[in-house]
Amino acid sequence: MSRAEPARAPGARPFALLGSELATLFRRRRTIAMLGALALVPILIAIAVRVTSAGSSGRGPAFLSDITQNGLFVGFTALTVSIPLFLPLTIGVVAGDTIAGEASLGTLRYLLVAPAGRLRLLGVKYLGAAVFAIAASAVIVVVGIGIGALLFPIGPVTLLSGDTIGAGDFALRALLMIGYVSMSLLGFAAIGTFISTLTTVPVGAMAATVVLAAASQIMDALPQLSAVHPWLFTHDWFAFGDLLRNPISWDSYAQNAVLQLGYIVVFGSLAIGRFTTTDVLS
Amino acid sequence: MTTDAAIETSGLTKIFGRQRAVDDLDLTVPRGSVFGFLGPNGSGKTTTIRMLLGLAGASSGEIRMLGAPMPGALRSVLPRVGALVEGPAIYPFLSGRANLLRLDAADLHAPSATRRARVDAALDRVGLSHAAQKKAHAYSLGMKQRLGIANALLRPRDLLILDEPSNGLDPQGTREVRSLIRSLAAEGTTVFVSSHLLSEIEQLCSHVAVMSAGRLVAHGTLEELRRGEVRVTVRTPDAANAARVLTELNLPLDEPASGDTAGSGDSVSAVLVDGVLPETVTAALVAAGVRVRGLSVAGETLEERFVALTGEGFDVAG
Ligand SMILES: Nc1ncnc2c1ncn2[C@@H]1O[C@H](COP(=O)(O)OP(=O)(O)OP(=O)(O)O)[C@@H](O)[C@H]1O
Ligand SMILES: [Mg+2]
């Protein structure tokens, strides 16, 4: 009387859960609100500079003084402003919520009984957080370029190396910038996902994750700890200047990629070890 | 171990800290049965179900489900098992339908092409079709419960594990769940249901197991469990007199309900020991001049048996 063995049924799509995860994440009001808040950063910067554009003193975040000459720099300025706090905050919320959020809703047990497979679920959850990191960086840059084009003159962009590039090349650099910043956050997202497997209280996981980002940046600022600086996951967060030189120097890109990969491997393994062995009692 | 049991555990134990929440459980759920899993609060029912489904690991002991070892064969067994564990769980920001679509997408083996049709059929089966588009945070307790049951029915199942399925349901919903379980059982699905509604269990189940403080205290068919004493109850204004007659017939009188002394109420009951016929009792009562308003003979109810097995005490076992 046993029904057909449920070998991978024809028509079962292995990526259905990822699709469902992304749809759930990005339809959620909280996610939309966070992306909206990130979009406000370039908008506020552009308006502030526009209103007070009398004289730029040369102080302030990177690229700020370039905005009045070329509105395309708004996106980069906003990215620089968002990296220390706003980006880690929003990604900490999403990554900290991955497993703990499902556990607190109780839906975790139903996903596992479906069965989603613990490894598959963890992977899908991490990918969701990673996609959010890309979306967050992209929103800042794209909205920044848009509002900059609206409020300021735009034209050929002068790079840090003094060369001038056209629109196509600029679009490429903007993409690289989004790629660099979101990649910088992947290790951090892995830490958040691991912390999320430790608790059923999502707010706790989110707070702990965000605190770690702050702690890492503080350690990176203390010269006494210079020995550990290269190992901090926040260490290369600002090293995207190389993307604005000609020719592009890939050194920092590669170095950061290796660092982030290291964090993904370590915290991914910890998360797997934890999540595949603990009891789901929520 | 035989293989034709839907669920079979041996020595199943779960220890939380120093507490043995489930203690050396040997359970056999025959295929095709409707199996009632009973026990007071905190007796280990949900913990057992969590272990069956691979949510919690056993501290020791073995589980076979649908003929395969668990949690080893989890990936091939669970798609054939529908479950409601410790109440429903919902994504409050999604509609009822979107909740089910998501949980179905989590099943690696569920065909995507039929997903919408299966979700709609499950919603229909629990009477939620009209509320399917409503955000689940706006669902009432019973609507959430129905959604949880619909989730268990997303695919044809060989085994349903339902932890208190009638919790929070209105009388129509309770009846509906009862007939749902009956029709699924008629289709050959084994149903393992935990409940505190003993009258429900009595109407539904072919087999029953009773847990108490983590241990199995009874296990068998409903008849086996209920077998036991038959009682005779006499309704009369002459209770004291009736009690004397019953005692003379060597029928052990029941303890009077608290507050009453023997024979002070308007009914008396006693165990009808073997060999004493109801008509003998009636004749003796009438001969003694007892004004009999009613006399009934009944087997033990499941509730009485349950209390006898698990104790009168209201406090949960720590
Ligand atoms: N996460 C946990 N940590 C520690 N002890 C637990 C945990 N979950 C359950 N227990 C304990 O295990 C015992 C059995 O709990 P369980 O939930 O299985 O009871 P139950 O039979 O389902 O009760 P109810 O009828 O109230 O649903 C209880 O004493 C409970 O305190
Ligand atoms: Mg329970």
XYZ file of C-alpha atoms in Angstrom, chain A residues 1-17 20-22 24 27-29 102 105-118 120-121 125 278-282, chain B residues 14 16 31 50 53-57 74-76 78-80 83-94 102-103 105-113 115 151 155-158 187-189:
94
model
C 0.000 0.000 0.000
C 3.015 2.221 0.034
C 2.703 4.910 -2.583
C 5.296 5.565 -5.241
C 8.751 6.013 -3.804
C 9.446 9.706 -3.695
C 12.626 9.563 -5.658
C 13.229 13.035 -7.078
C 9.823 13.364 -8.660
C 9.738 14.517 -12.245
C 8.894 18.187 -12.146
C 10.376 18.776 -8.721
C 12.674 21.748 -9.033
C 15.654 21.771 -6.717
C 15.757 25.569 -6.722
C 12.127 26.045 -5.776
C 13.078 26.707 -2.161
C 10.501 30.902 -2.385
C 13.094 32.266 0.034
C 13.926 35.253 -2.159
C 9.469 35.797 0.831
C 8.150 40.868 -0.394
C 8.517 41.343 3.322
C 7.755 44.870 4.457
C 12.141 30.669 11.304
C 7.904 31.601 14.119
C 7.923 27.825 14.522
C 8.040 27.438 10.754
C 11.503 25.910 11.017
C 10.039 22.599 12.155
C 7.626 22.532 9.232
C 10.366 23.360 6.716
C 12.453 20.510 8.122
C 9.545 18.086 8.183
C 8.674 18.960 4.545
C 11.602 17.844 4.303
C 13.753 20.747 3.202
C 16.990 19.084 4.309
C 19.022 20.919 6.919
C 19.872 22.735 1.805
C 17.863 25.030 4.041
C 19.097 30.930 3.870
C 20.980 20.371 17.197
C 17.436 19.580 18.200
C 14.719 21.786 16.794
C 12.499 22.296 19.824
C 10.893 25.597 18.897
C 14.991 11.516 25.370
C 16.583 16.929 28.818
C -0.234 0.163 9.278
C 9.721 15.398 17.410
C 10.170 13.315 12.609
C 13.900 13.811 13.036
C 13.502 17.240 14.621
C 15.114 16.090 17.834
C 17.680 13.351 18.203
C 14.616 10.938 6.642
C 14.830 12.168 3.070
C 12.871 9.283 1.597
C 9.320 12.347 5.354
C 7.769 13.159 1.952
C 5.311 10.360 2.689
C 2.652 16.283 10.253
C 1.199 18.785 12.647
C 3.622 19.257 15.534
C 2.762 21.268 18.644
C 0.249 23.423 16.842
C 0.481 25.227 13.520
C 3.183 27.757 12.647
C 2.638 30.531 10.144
C 4.420 33.345 8.385
C 2.142 36.160 9.587
C 3.103 38.443 6.696
C 2.099 35.900 4.035
C 6.338 28.100 0.643
C 6.178 24.952 2.763
C 8.439 24.422 -2.129
C 10.568 23.276 0.797
C 9.761 19.663 -0.076
C 12.503 18.692 -2.487
C 10.317 15.998 -3.992
C 7.122 17.960 -4.509
C 6.415 18.556 -8.185
C 6.283 22.282 -8.934
C 3.818 21.888 -11.780
C 1.923 22.952 -6.562
C -0.030 21.649 5.332
C 0.529 15.500 -0.840
C -0.940 11.998 -0.617
C 0.594 10.570 2.540
C 1.146 7.092 3.894
C -7.940 5.428 1.898
C -5.261 3.466 3.733
C -3.376 6.265 5.448
